[in-house]
Each structure stands twice: as C-alpha cells, then as structure tokens.
C-alpha cells in the first residue's frame, strides 16, 4: 500500500521540479527508481545471493586451504562483484524501457544524462552497496586479514559506482535487443578491466602490508571520470534505442 | 573547403573517388611490401640479443600499430557520423572494424610465435599481448553490437557510441595493463632495445609500418565500395552502375 | 649488403627459421587472402544487386 503511494508522490515531484534546478530533479528521479526497487526487493536480493554463491564456489573448486584462499580472495571478490553488478543492471532499464517509462520521461523534457545518472546511483544503492556490506563476511570466510578486508571494503566502495556507471552505458546500448544480456557482458567486461586491476591490486597490496594509496587514488580518478562522461554516453545510447 | 567536405559525404562521389585512387594504393602496397620483405629478411642484421627472431618484430609491431590506428579511425569517423549524421562516415567506421580485428589477431599470433624462442612459451601475460587481447574483445563487441540491430541507422549510431567509449577507455586500459605487468613480472625483455637499434633494422620497421598502413587504406576502400553499393541500392546511380557493366 | 651468405643459412635463420617463416607465412597468407576477399566483395555485391533489380523490374511489370 505504502509503496504505491510513494510512487505517485514521486511522479508529482517530477512535475513540480521541471522548472527548478537539475539537482532536485535528479533527487526525485532517484526516489522514483528507489520506489520501484522497494516494490519488488529482487533488485538487491538477487545480486547479493549471486555474489555469495559465486564466491563460495571457489573454496570448493580451488582449495579449502586458508593460506591459498587468502591469496586468491582479492581476485575472487572483485570478479564476483563485476558479474553481480552486471547482472543487476537489467532490472533497472529493461522493464522501464518496455513499459515506455523511459520514453515518457524523455518526452516530458527530463534530460537523458540525468536519467542515466539517477539509474546508476539507484543501481549502486540497491545492488552495489549491499555487496560492499557483505564483503567483510566473505573476506573473513576467505581468511583475508583485517587490513585486507578494510581495503576491500574501501576499494569496492569507490569501485562499484564506476561499474554501475560503465554498465549503464552498455545497458543503454543493448536496450530492446533480443540477445541483450549476453551482448551486454561482451561489451562491458573489457571496459571493467582497469577497475578490476586497480581494485584487486589495492586489496592484495593491503593484505601483504604494502602501500595501497596509489591504487585507491586511481580508482577515485576513474570514478570522477566515469561520473563526468558515462551519463552523457548512456543518454546518447538510450536515445538511439528509443527512436 | 566546405564544398570538398560535402562531396566527401556523398556516397556517389566517394565511390568514384576511391575508384580513381585504388590503383595507386594497390601498386604502392605491393612495392612497399616487397621492399619491406627484402629489408626485413635479407638486408638487415640479426639483433645481438634476440638473434634472427627480431625479424618477427618487423611485422608484429606494424600489425599492433595498425590494430590501434584502425580503432582510432573507426571511432573518429563514427563520431563524425554520429554528430553530423553523415552516412558516409558511418560506412567508413563500420568498414574499419573487421580489418582492425584482423590486424589485432595477427599481432597476437606473431607475438605468440615470437614468444616461443624468446620466453620459451607461446603465451606470456605480457603487457603488449594482453592489451592486444583486450583490443580484440573490443572489436568483437563493436561488430556484435552492429550486427544485433535490425535497423541500420540505429546500428550505426549505437556502435559509434560504443567505439567512442572504447576510444576513451583504450589509453586507460593500456596504462592499467602496463602497470599490472610491471607489478607482477618485474622487467621482462623489452621488445626493442631502442638506443642500440641498428639503422637497417629501423629502416625495415618503418617501411613495414608504411606498407601496412597503405595496405589498410587499400582494403578499407575496397570494403567501403561494396558497403556503399549495398546501402545505396535504391538510388539511380548504383542501378546504372550495376546494369551498365552487364550490357 | 646481404646479411645471409648461403641460402641454407637464410632458411635456417640461426635455428629460429621455423618461427620466423611461420610468422611471415601467416601474415602474408592473411593479408593476401583478405585483400582478395575485400576486392571480390564489391563484385559479389554487384551480382546480388543485378538479381535484385531484375526481381524489382519483374514485379513492377506485373503490377502494371
């Protein structure tokens, strides 16, 4: 009950803010996305479950030996996060595209890059953040030392928004395509590589007592760059699919 | 200047223009390739460190260079097509992709074969080979995306956006792979000891780079020609061109 | 100045002949092959279009 009320409020918010500055519009767009998320909950439950299950396969597939597990932990964590973020994106775009919500927003004069930014932020809040929150648990299961766990959380906190933003571009490009899901992986995973390299290396460095500030700084730079560019690329791609 | 620009954008004019240029490009490709072969295989010394395997570099480095050059041409012409909605620019962009992918594949294969006598293994996670592998994935993604659309205009525009995103990403990927490589492997044998490179070796390399580039433009023009007539089949001039040859 | 003195040493290339000739072979084969594929593609497209125009003309005549 309260959910449906929430979403109607959001719609009126968008109308109110049309003539105001872009910031409040962005906030109302994010609220709109979050209202949809709260309605079904699958947006944050599925990626989280995927993440936990995939990581728990590695001790079974590689070895339960604690020393070796700690060695592979940074890579396993980051690859699993990459895949879960990729999986979670579909829910944020596909339904909205098929039901015509995206088109309506664009027709109403909402800027495309704001929609993409709002969807990326909502995707991160709903799917990225829960992954960061369970990371200490997974790190502990993998026998990662406390310093490594701390930096895993920090690096994921900086890195997952980048994944949501880059993934959004790929998602907008594949909207409405028949084999969109597989194609999305093909397009986006190569673009994730820098985040993967610096993210997992930061965790590795931290758990072996080395300096990790350089890697975190580069991740931060990637975050700023993708915040500046990805919404516009995504918006251009979205408009092609909607035309 | 602007008249020239508008002419370039007309498929008919472009078709006739490439028709005139092609014989020259074909000829110079052949000549340059033969000179390159002679310089690379016969008239250059062996490297004091790598021995004769350095001759593989004369084709590996140009292939790697062209694989990136083709991506830049593809992305920039895609961007021109996207911004000014020029059909011709999209034709150029789309025609670049398979050629670039071939050069990437050749760079990977020659790099791997060079690795066997040098590192003792065909595949080493070396920075340049890894970057080439990722570049190959980017080409595959571009071609897959272009194929996935039913509507040609959407296909052109979407793949242009992807190519531009890739163009911004390539330097970042390159930098991160280089960084990752030095972190994990320390110093491996760098492929060229630059200061000690012999003048004859440099000459062979440069001739091959130019030869590969001219080859790239030759093949590109041939692909563009077939792409033009396929896309412009409902225009009068293509009909005249096709049926004129028959009678 | 030719680097190799005998034909055998040119083929052997100091023991690395196999790798070097393999590389040059694969590259030449691919580049020549792709040159002809791309050259033929225009002729092939013309053939297809000729059939396409013939069908189109036949259809137009039926409609008239």
Coordinates of C-alpha atoms in Angstrom, one line a residue:
Chain A
X1 CA 0.0 0.0 0.0
X2 CA 2.6 2.5 1.1
X3 CA 4.7 1.6 -1.9
X4 CA 2.1 2.7 -4.4
X5 CA 1.5 6.0 -2.6
X6 CA 5.2 6.5 -2.7
X7 CA 5.4 6.2 -6.4
X8 CA 2.5 8.6 -7.1
X9 CA 4.2 11.1 -4.9
X10 CA 7.3 10.7 -6.9
X11 CA 5.6 11.4 -10.2
X12 CA 4.2 14.6 -8.9
X13 CA 7.6 15.5 -7.6
X14 CA 9.0 15.3 -11.1
X15 CA 6.3 17.5 -12.5
X16 CA 6.9 20.1 -9.7
X17 CA 10.6 20.2 -10.3
X18 CA 10.5 20.5 -14.0
X19 CA 11.2 24.2 -13.8
X20 CA 13.5 24.1 -10.9
X21 CA 17.2 23.3 -10.9
X22 CA 18.6 20.0 -12.1
X23 CA 19.6 18.8 -8.7
X24 CA 16.1 18.4 -7.2
X25 CA 15.1 16.7 -10.4
X26 CA 17.9 14.2 -10.0
X27 CA 16.8 13.6 -6.4
X28 CA 13.2 13.0 -7.5
X29 CA 14.4 10.7 -10.3
X30 CA 16.5 8.7 -7.8
X31 CA 13.4 8.5 -5.5
X32 CA 11.4 7.2 -8.4
X33 CA 13.9 4.4 -9.0
X34 CA 14.1 3.5 -5.4
X35 CA 10.3 3.3 -5.2
X36 CA 10.4 0.7 -7.9
X37 CA 13.2 -1.2 -6.1
X38 CA 11.3 -1.2 -2.8
X39 CA 8.3 -2.7 -4.6
X40 CA 9.9 -6.0 -5.5
X41 CA 13.1 -6.3 -3.5
X42 CA 14.6 -8.6 -6.0
X43 CA 16.9 -5.9 -7.2
X44 CA 19.1 -6.2 -4.1
X45 CA 18.4 -9.8 -3.1
X46 CA 19.4 -11.4 -6.4
X47 CA 22.8 -9.8 -6.9
X48 CA 23.6 -10.3 -3.3
X49 CA 22.7 -14.0 -3.4
X50 CA 24.6 -14.4 -6.7
X51 CA 27.7 -12.8 -5.1
X52 CA 27.6 -15.0 -2.0
X53 CA 27.0 -18.2 -4.0
X54 CA 29.7 -17.5 -6.7
X55 CA 32.4 -16.7 -4.1
X56 CA 31.5 -19.8 -2.0
X57 CA 32.1 -21.9 -5.1
X58 CA 35.8 -21.1 -5.1
X59 CA 36.9 -22.9 -1.9
X60 CA 35.1 -26.0 -3.4
X61 CA 36.6 -25.6 -6.9
X62 CA 40.2 -24.5 -5.9
X63 CA 41.1 -25.5 -2.4
X64 CA 39.8 -25.0 1.2
X65 CA 43.4 -24.3 2.3
X66 CA 43.2 -21.0 4.3
X67 CA 46.6 -19.7 3.0
X68 CA 45.7 -20.2 -0.6
X69 CA 42.2 -18.9 -0.1
X70 CA 43.6 -15.6 1.3
X71 CA 45.9 -15.4 -1.7
X72 CA 43.0 -15.7 -4.3
X73 CA 40.5 -13.7 -2.2
X74 CA 41.1 -10.2 -3.7
X75 CA 40.6 -11.5 -7.3
X76 CA 37.6 -13.7 -6.5
X77 CA 35.9 -10.9 -4.6
X78 CA 36.4 -8.4 -7.5
X79 CA 35.4 -10.8 -10.3
X80 CA 32.3 -11.8 -8.4
X81 CA 31.4 -8.2 -7.8
X82 CA 31.9 -7.4 -11.5
X83 CA 29.5 -10.1 -12.5
X84 CA 26.8 -9.3 -9.9
X85 CA 26.8 -5.6 -10.8
X86 CA 26.4 -6.6 -14.5
X87 CA 23.5 -8.9 -13.6
X88 CA 21.7 -6.3 -11.5
X89 CA 21.6 -3.7 -14.3
X90 CA 19.0 -5.4 -16.4
X91 CA 16.2 -4.8 -13.8
X92 CA 16.8 -1.0 -13.8
X93 CA 16.4 -0.5 -17.5
X94 CA 14.6 -3.3 -19.3
X95 CA 11.2 -3.0 -17.7
X96 CA 11.2 0.7 -17.7
X97 CA 12.1 0.7 -21.4
X98 CA 9.5 -1.9 -22.4
X99 CA 6.7 -0.2 -20.4
X100 CA 7.5 3.1 -22.0
X101 CA 8.6 4.9 -18.8
X102 CA 11.9 5.9 -20.2
X103 CA 10.3 7.4 -23.3
X104 CA 7.8 9.3 -21.2
X105 CA 10.5 10.8 -19.1
X106 CA 12.3 11.9 -22.2
X107 CA 9.2 13.3 -23.7
X108 CA 8.5 15.3 -20.5
X109 CA 11.8 17.0 -21.1
X110 CA 13.8 15.2 -18.5
X111 CA 17.5 15.3 -19.6
X112 CA 18.8 11.9 -20.7
X113 CA 22.0 12.1 -18.7
X114 CA 20.0 12.8 -15.5
X115 CA 18.0 9.7 -16.1
X116 CA 21.2 7.6 -16.6
X117 CA 22.9 9.2 -13.6
X118 CA 19.8 8.6 -11.4
X119 CA 19.6 5.0 -12.6
X120 CA 23.3 4.4 -12.0
X121 CA 23.0 5.9 -8.5
X122 CA 19.9 3.9 -7.7
X123 CA 21.6 0.7 -9.1
X124 CA 24.6 1.3 -6.9
X125 CA 22.4 2.0 -3.8
X126 CA 20.3 -1.1 -4.4
X127 CA 22.9 -3.6 -5.7
X128 CA 26.4 -2.2 -5.2
X129 CA 26.2 -1.1 -1.6
X130 CA 24.8 -4.4 -0.3
X131 CA 27.7 -6.2 -1.9
X132 CA 30.1 -3.9 -0.1
X133 CA 28.3 -4.5 3.1
X134 CA 28.7 -8.3 2.9
X135 CA 32.3 -8.1 1.8
X136 CA 33.8 -8.3 5.3
X137 CA 31.9 -11.5 5.8
X138 CA 33.1 -13.1 2.6
X139 CA 36.6 -11.8 3.3
X140 CA 36.5 -13.5 6.7
X141 CA 35.4 -16.7 5.1
X142 CA 38.3 -16.5 2.7
X143 CA 40.7 -15.9 5.6
X144 CA 41.6 -12.4 4.5
X145 CA 43.5 -10.4 7.2
X146 CA 41.7 -7.4 8.8
X147 CA 43.7 -4.8 6.8
X148 CA 42.9 -6.6 3.6
X149 CA 39.2 -6.7 4.5
X150 CA 39.3 -3.0 5.3
X151 CA 40.8 -2.0 2.0
X152 CA 38.5 -4.5 0.2
X153 CA 35.5 -2.5 1.6
X154 CA 37.1 0.9 0.7
X155 CA 38.1 -0.1 -2.8
X156 CA 34.7 -1.6 -3.5
X157 CA 33.1 1.5 -2.1
X158 CA 34.9 3.6 -4.7
X159 CA 34.9 1.0 -7.5
X160 CA 31.3 -0.3 -7.6
X161 CA 29.8 3.1 -8.6
X162 CA 32.2 3.1 -11.6
X163 CA 30.9 -0.4 -12.5
X164 CA 27.3 0.8 -12.3
X165 CA 28.1 3.9 -14.5
X166 CA 30.0 2.0 -17.2
X167 CA 27.5 -0.8 -17.1
X168 CA 24.7 1.7 -17.7
X169 CA 26.3 2.7 -21.0
X170 CA 26.3 -0.9 -22.1
X171 CA 22.8 -1.4 -20.8
X172 CA 21.5 1.6 -22.8
X173 CA 23.2 0.3 -25.9
X174 CA 21.6 -3.1 -25.7
X175 CA 18.1 -1.9 -24.7
X176 CA 15.4 -3.7 -26.7
X177 CA 17.8 -6.1 -28.4
X178 CA 17.0 -9.8 -28.4
X179 CA 20.2 -11.2 -27.0
X180 CA 20.9 -8.2 -24.9
X181 CA 22.1 -10.0 -21.9
X182 CA 25.0 -11.9 -23.4
X183 CA 25.9 -8.9 -25.6
X184 CA 26.0 -6.7 -22.6
X185 CA 28.6 -8.9 -21.0
X186 CA 30.6 -8.9 -24.2
X187 CA 30.6 -5.1 -24.5
X188 CA 31.1 -4.1 -20.8
X189 CA 33.5 -6.6 -19.3
X190 CA 36.5 -5.4 -21.3
X191 CA 35.7 -1.9 -20.1
X192 CA 35.7 -3.1 -16.5
X193 CA 39.3 -4.3 -16.7
X194 CA 41.0 -1.1 -15.3
X195 CA 38.7 -1.1 -12.2
X196 CA 39.4 -4.8 -11.7
X197 CA 43.2 -4.4 -12.0
X198 CA 43.4 -1.5 -9.5
X199 CA 40.7 -2.7 -7.2
X200 CA 42.1 -6.2 -6.7
X201 CA 45.7 -4.9 -6.6
X202 CA 44.8 -2.5 -3.8
X203 CA 43.4 -5.4 -1.7
X204 CA 46.5 -7.5 -2.5
X205 CA 48.8 -4.7 -1.5
X206 CA 47.0 -4.1 1.7
X207 CA 46.9 -7.7 2.8
X208 CA 50.7 -8.0 2.2
X209 CA 51.4 -4.9 4.1
X210 CA 52.3 -2.7 1.1
X211 CA 51.2 0.8 0.2
X212 CA 47.8 0.8 -1.4
X213 CA 47.1 4.6 -1.6
X214 CA 48.1 4.8 -5.3
X215 CA 45.6 2.2 -6.4
X216 CA 42.8 3.9 -4.4
X217 CA 43.7 7.3 -5.9
X218 CA 43.5 5.9 -9.4
X219 CA 40.1 4.2 -8.6
X220 CA 38.9 7.6 -7.4
X221 CA 40.1 9.2 -10.6
X222 CA 38.2 6.6 -12.6
X223 CA 35.1 7.3 -10.5
X224 CA 35.3 11.0 -11.3
X225 CA 36.0 10.4 -15.0
X226 CA 33.1 8.0 -15.3
X227 CA 30.8 10.3 -13.4
X228 CA 31.6 13.1 -15.9
X229 CA 31.4 11.1 -19.1
X230 CA 29.2 8.0 -18.6
X231 CA 25.8 9.8 -18.1
X232 CA 26.2 11.5 -21.5
X233 CA 27.3 8.4 -23.3
X234 CA 24.5 6.5 -21.8
X235 CA 22.0 9.2 -22.7
X236 CA 23.1 9.2 -26.3
X237 CA 22.8 5.4 -26.4
X238 CA 19.4 5.5 -24.8
X239 CA 18.0 7.9 -27.3
X240 CA 19.1 5.6 -30.2
X241 CA 17.3 2.7 -28.7
X242 CA 14.1 4.7 -28.1
X243 CA 13.9 6.3 -31.5
Chain B
X1 CA 36.9 23.7 -48.3
X2 CA 33.3 23.1 -47.4
X3 CA 32.4 22.0 -50.9
X4 CA 35.1 19.4 -50.6
X5 CA 33.6 18.3 -47.2
X6 CA 30.1 18.0 -48.7
X7 CA 31.5 16.0 -51.6
X8 CA 33.2 13.6 -49.3
X9 CA 29.9 13.0 -47.6
X10 CA 28.3 11.9 -50.8
X11 CA 28.5 8.2 -51.3
X12 CA 28.4 8.5 -55.1
X13 CA 31.3 10.9 -55.2
X14 CA 33.2 8.8 -52.6
X15 CA 32.7 5.7 -54.7
X16 CA 34.1 7.3 -57.8
X17 CA 36.9 9.0 -55.9
X18 CA 38.1 5.6 -54.4
X19 CA 37.8 4.1 -57.8
X20 CA 40.4 6.5 -59.0
X21 CA 42.7 6.2 -56.0
X22 CA 42.6 2.4 -55.7
X23 CA 45.1 1.5 -58.5
X24 CA 47.7 3.8 -56.9
X25 CA 47.2 2.4 -53.5
X26 CA 47.3 -1.2 -54.8
X27 CA 50.5 -0.6 -56.6
X28 CA 52.3 1.1 -53.7
X29 CA 51.1 -1.6 -51.3
X30 CA 52.8 -4.2 -53.4
X31 CA 56.0 -2.2 -53.9
X32 CA 56.3 -1.2 -50.2
X33 CA 55.6 -4.8 -49.0
X34 CA 58.3 -6.2 -51.3
X35 CA 60.8 -3.6 -50.2
X36 CA 59.9 -4.4 -46.6
X37 CA 60.3 -8.1 -47.1
X38 CA 63.7 -7.5 -48.7
X39 CA 64.9 -5.2 -45.9
X40 CA 63.5 -7.3 -43.2
X41 CA 64.6 -10.7 -44.3
X42 CA 67.7 -10.1 -46.3
X43 CA 69.3 -6.7 -45.8
X44 CA 69.2 -6.2 -42.0
X45 CA 71.4 -7.8 -39.4
X46 CA 70.3 -10.0 -36.6
X47 CA 69.8 -8.5 -33.2
X48 CA 72.8 -9.0 -30.8
X49 CA 70.3 -10.2 -28.1
X50 CA 67.3 -11.7 -29.9
X51 CA 69.2 -13.1 -32.9
X52 CA 67.1 -13.5 -36.0
X53 CA 63.8 -13.6 -34.1
X54 CA 63.9 -9.8 -34.2
X55 CA 62.7 -10.1 -37.8
X56 CA 59.3 -11.1 -36.5
X57 CA 59.1 -7.7 -34.8
X58 CA 59.2 -6.0 -38.3
X59 CA 55.7 -7.4 -38.9
X60 CA 54.5 -7.7 -35.3
X61 CA 55.0 -4.1 -34.4
X62 CA 53.2 -2.7 -37.6
X63 CA 50.3 -5.1 -37.0
X64 CA 49.9 -3.9 -33.4
X65 CA 50.2 -0.3 -34.5
X66 CA 47.6 -0.7 -37.3
X67 CA 45.2 -2.5 -34.9
X68 CA 45.1 0.7 -32.8
X69 CA 45.2 3.0 -35.7
X70 CA 42.2 1.2 -37.2
X71 CA 40.3 1.6 -33.9
X72 CA 41.1 5.4 -33.9
X73 CA 39.9 5.8 -37.5
X74 CA 36.8 3.7 -36.7
X75 CA 35.9 5.8 -33.5
X76 CA 36.6 9.2 -35.1
X77 CA 34.6 8.5 -38.3
X78 CA 31.9 7.0 -36.1
X79 CA 31.8 10.2 -34.0
X80 CA 31.6 12.4 -37.2
X81 CA 28.8 10.3 -38.4
X82 CA 27.0 10.5 -35.1
X83 CA 27.3 14.3 -34.6
X84 CA 26.6 15.4 -38.2
X85 CA 24.5 12.4 -39.2
X86 CA 26.8 11.7 -42.2
X87 CA 26.0 8.3 -43.8
X88 CA 29.4 8.1 -45.4
X89 CA 31.3 8.5 -42.1
X90 CA 29.3 5.5 -40.7
X91 CA 30.2 3.5 -43.7
X92 CA 33.9 4.2 -43.1
X93 CA 33.6 3.4 -39.4
X94 CA 31.8 0.1 -40.0
X95 CA 34.3 -1.0 -42.7
X96 CA 37.2 -0.4 -40.4
X97 CA 36.1 -3.0 -37.8
X98 CA 36.9 -6.3 -39.5
X99 CA 40.3 -5.0 -40.8
X100 CA 41.3 -3.8 -37.4
X101 CA 40.2 -7.1 -35.9
X102 CA 42.4 -9.0 -38.4
X103 CA 45.4 -6.8 -37.5
X104 CA 44.8 -7.4 -33.8
X105 CA 44.7 -11.2 -34.4
X106 CA 47.9 -11.1 -36.5
X107 CA 49.6 -9.1 -33.8
X108 CA 48.5 -11.7 -31.2
X109 CA 49.7 -14.6 -33.4
X110 CA 53.0 -13.1 -34.3
X111 CA 53.6 -12.0 -30.7
X112 CA 52.9 -15.5 -29.5
X113 CA 55.2 -17.1 -32.1
X114 CA 57.9 -14.6 -31.2
X115 CA 57.4 -15.6 -27.6
X116 CA 58.3 -19.2 -28.1
X117 CA 62.0 -18.8 -28.8
X118 CA 62.3 -15.7 -26.6
X119 CA 60.4 -16.7 -23.4
X120 CA 60.2 -20.4 -24.1
X121 CA 56.4 -20.3 -24.2
X122 CA 53.8 -19.2 -26.7
X123 CA 51.8 -17.3 -24.2
X124 CA 53.1 -15.0 -21.6
X125 CA 50.8 -12.4 -19.9
X126 CA 53.0 -9.7 -21.3
X127 CA 51.7 -6.2 -21.3
X128 CA 51.5 -5.7 -25.1
X129 CA 50.0 -9.1 -25.8
X130 CA 47.4 -8.6 -23.0
X131 CA 46.4 -5.2 -24.4
X132 CA 46.1 -6.6 -27.8
X133 CA 43.8 -9.4 -26.5
X134 CA 41.6 -6.8 -24.8
X135 CA 41.5 -4.7 -28.0
X136 CA 40.4 -7.8 -29.8
X137 CA 37.5 -8.1 -27.4
X138 CA 36.6 -4.5 -28.1
X139 CA 36.5 -5.2 -31.8
X140 CA 34.3 -8.3 -31.3
X141 CA 31.9 -6.2 -29.1
X142 CA 31.7 -3.5 -31.8
X143 CA 30.9 -6.0 -34.6
X144 CA 28.5 -7.9 -32.4
X145 CA 26.6 -4.8 -31.4
X146 CA 26.4 -3.6 -35.0
X147 CA 25.0 -7.0 -36.1
X148 CA 22.5 -7.1 -33.3
X149 CA 20.3 -4.2 -34.6
X150 CA 17.7 -4.8 -37.4
X151 CA 17.6 -1.1 -38.2
X152 CA 20.8 0.1 -39.9
X153 CA 20.7 3.7 -38.7
X154 CA 20.4 2.6 -35.0
X155 CA 23.1 0.1 -35.6
X156 CA 25.5 2.7 -37.0
X157 CA 24.7 5.2 -34.2
X158 CA 24.9 2.7 -31.4
X159 CA 28.2 1.3 -32.5
X160 CA 29.6 4.8 -33.0
X161 CA 28.8 5.5 -29.3
X162 CA 30.5 2.2 -28.3
X163 CA 33.6 3.0 -30.4
X164 CA 33.9 6.4 -28.7
X165 CA 33.5 4.9 -25.2
X166 CA 36.2 2.4 -26.2
X167 CA 38.5 5.1 -27.5
X168 CA 38.3 6.9 -24.2
X169 CA 39.0 3.6 -22.4
X170 CA 41.9 2.3 -24.5
X171 CA 44.5 4.6 -23.0
X172 CA 43.2 3.7 -19.5
X173 CA 43.2 0.0 -20.3
X174 CA 46.7 0.3 -21.8
X175 CA 48.0 2.2 -18.8
X176 CA 46.5 -0.2 -16.3
X177 CA 47.7 -3.3 -18.1
X178 CA 51.3 -1.9 -18.3
X179 CA 51.1 -1.1 -14.6
X180 CA 49.8 -4.5 -13.7
X181 CA 52.5 -6.1 -15.8
X182 CA 55.4 -4.3 -14.1
X183 CA 53.9 -5.1 -10.7
X184 CA 53.7 -8.8 -11.4
X185 CA 56.6 -9.7 -13.6
X186 CA 59.3 -7.2 -13.0
X187 CA 61.4 -6.4 -16.0
X188 CA 61.0 -8.8 -18.9
X189 CA 63.0 -8.4 -22.1
X190 CA 61.7 -5.3 -23.7
X191 CA 60.9 -5.9 -27.3
X192 CA 63.2 -3.3 -28.7
X193 CA 66.4 -2.1 -27.2
X194 CA 65.8 1.4 -28.6
X195 CA 69.2 3.1 -28.2
X196 CA 71.1 0.2 -29.7
X197 CA 68.8 -0.3 -32.7
X198 CA 70.6 -0.6 -35.9
X199 CA 69.8 1.9 -38.7
X200 CA 69.0 -1.0 -41.1
X201 CA 66.6 -2.5 -38.6
X202 CA 64.8 0.8 -38.1
X203 CA 64.5 1.2 -41.9
X204 CA 62.9 -2.3 -42.2
X205 CA 60.4 -1.5 -39.4
X206 CA 59.5 1.9 -40.8
X207 CA 59.0 0.6 -44.3
X208 CA 56.7 -2.2 -43.0
X209 CA 54.7 0.3 -40.9
X210 CA 54.1 2.5 -44.0
X211 CA 53.3 -0.6 -46.1
X212 CA 50.8 -1.9 -43.6
X213 CA 49.2 1.5 -43.5
X214 CA 48.8 1.7 -47.2
X215 CA 47.5 -1.8 -47.3
X216 CA 45.0 -0.8 -44.6
X217 CA 43.7 2.1 -46.7
X218 CA 43.6 -0.1 -49.9
X219 CA 41.5 -2.8 -48.2
X220 CA 39.4 -0.2 -46.4
X221 CA 38.5 1.4 -49.7
X222 CA 37.6 -1.9 -51.2
X223 CA 35.3 -2.7 -48.3
X224 CA 33.8 0.8 -48.4
X225 CA 32.9 0.4 -52.1
X226 CA 30.9 -2.8 -51.5
X227 CA 29.3 -1.3 -48.4
X228 CA 28.3 1.8 -50.5
X229 CA 26.5 0.0 -53.2
X230 CA 24.8 -2.3 -50.8
X231 CA 23.4 0.6 -48.8
X232 CA 22.6 2.8 -51.9
X233 CA 20.9 0.1 -53.9
X234 CA 17.7 2.2 -54.2
X235 CA 19.5 5.1 -55.9
X236 CA 19.6 5.6 -59.7
X237 CA 23.4 5.8 -59.9
X238 CA 24.0 2.4 -58.4
X239 CA 21.4 0.8 -60.6
X240 CA 23.1 2.4 -63.6
X241 CA 26.5 1.3 -62.4
X242 CA 25.4 -2.3 -61.8
X243 CA 23.4 -2.7 -65.0
X244 CA 25.8 -0.7 -67.1
X245 CA 28.5 -3.2 -66.5
X246 CA 26.3 -6.0 -67.7
X247 CA 25.4 -4.7 -71.1
Chain C
X1 CA 74.7 -5.7 -48.2
X2 CA 73.0 -9.1 -47.8
X3 CA 73.1 -10.5 -44.3
X4 CA 73.0 -14.2 -45.1
X5 CA 75.8 -15.8 -47.1
X6 CA 74.3 -19.1 -48.1
X7 CA 70.7 -20.0 -49.0
X8 CA 70.7 -22.6 -46.2
X9 CA 71.5 -20.0 -43.5
X10 CA 68.8 -17.8 -44.9
X11 CA 66.3 -20.7 -44.5
X12 CA 67.6 -21.7 -41.0
X13 CA 67.9 -18.1 -39.6
X14 CA 70.2 -19.3 -36.9
X15 CA 67.9 -22.0 -35.7
X16 CA 64.8 -19.8 -35.5
X17 CA 63.8 -20.3 -39.1
X18 CA 60.6 -22.2 -38.2
X19 CA 59.2 -19.4 -36.1
X20 CA 60.2 -16.6 -38.5
X21 CA 58.9 -18.3 -41.6
X22 CA 55.7 -19.3 -39.8
X23 CA 55.1 -15.7 -38.8
X24 CA 55.8 -14.3 -42.3
X25 CA 53.7 -17.1 -43.8
X26 CA 50.6 -16.5 -41.6
X27 CA 50.8 -12.7 -42.1
X28 CA 51.2 -12.9 -45.9
X29 CA 48.5 -15.5 -46.2
X30 CA 46.0 -13.5 -44.2
X31 CA 46.8 -10.1 -45.8
X32 CA 46.7 -11.5 -49.3
X33 CA 43.6 -13.5 -48.5
X34 CA 41.8 -10.5 -47.1
X35 CA 42.8 -8.4 -50.0
X36 CA 41.1 -10.7 -52.4
X37 CA 38.0 -11.1 -50.1
X38 CA 37.5 -7.4 -49.9
X39 CA 38.2 -6.9 -53.6
X40 CA 35.7 -9.6 -54.5
X41 CA 33.0 -8.3 -52.1
X42 CA 32.3 -5.4 -54.5
X43 CA 31.8 -7.7 -57.5
X44 CA 29.7 -10.0 -55.3
X45 CA 27.5 -7.1 -54.2
X46 CA 27.1 -6.1 -57.8
X47 CA 25.9 -9.6 -58.8
X48 CA 23.4 -9.6 -55.9
X49 CA 22.1 -6.2 -56.9
X50 CA 21.7 -7.3 -60.5
X51 CA 19.4 -10.1 -59.4
X52 CA 17.7 -7.7 -57.0
X53 CA 17.0 -5.2 -59.8
X54 CA 15.8 -8.0 -62.1
X55 CA 13.3 -9.1 -59.5
X56 CA 12.2 -5.5 -58.9
X57 CA 11.6 -4.9 -62.6
X58 CA 9.6 -8.1 -62.9
X59 CA 7.4 -7.1 -60.0
X60 CA 6.8 -3.6 -61.5
X61 CA 5.8 -5.2 -64.8
X62 CA 3.3 -7.5 -63.0
X63 CA 1.9 -4.5 -61.2
X64 CA 1.4 -2.6 -64.4

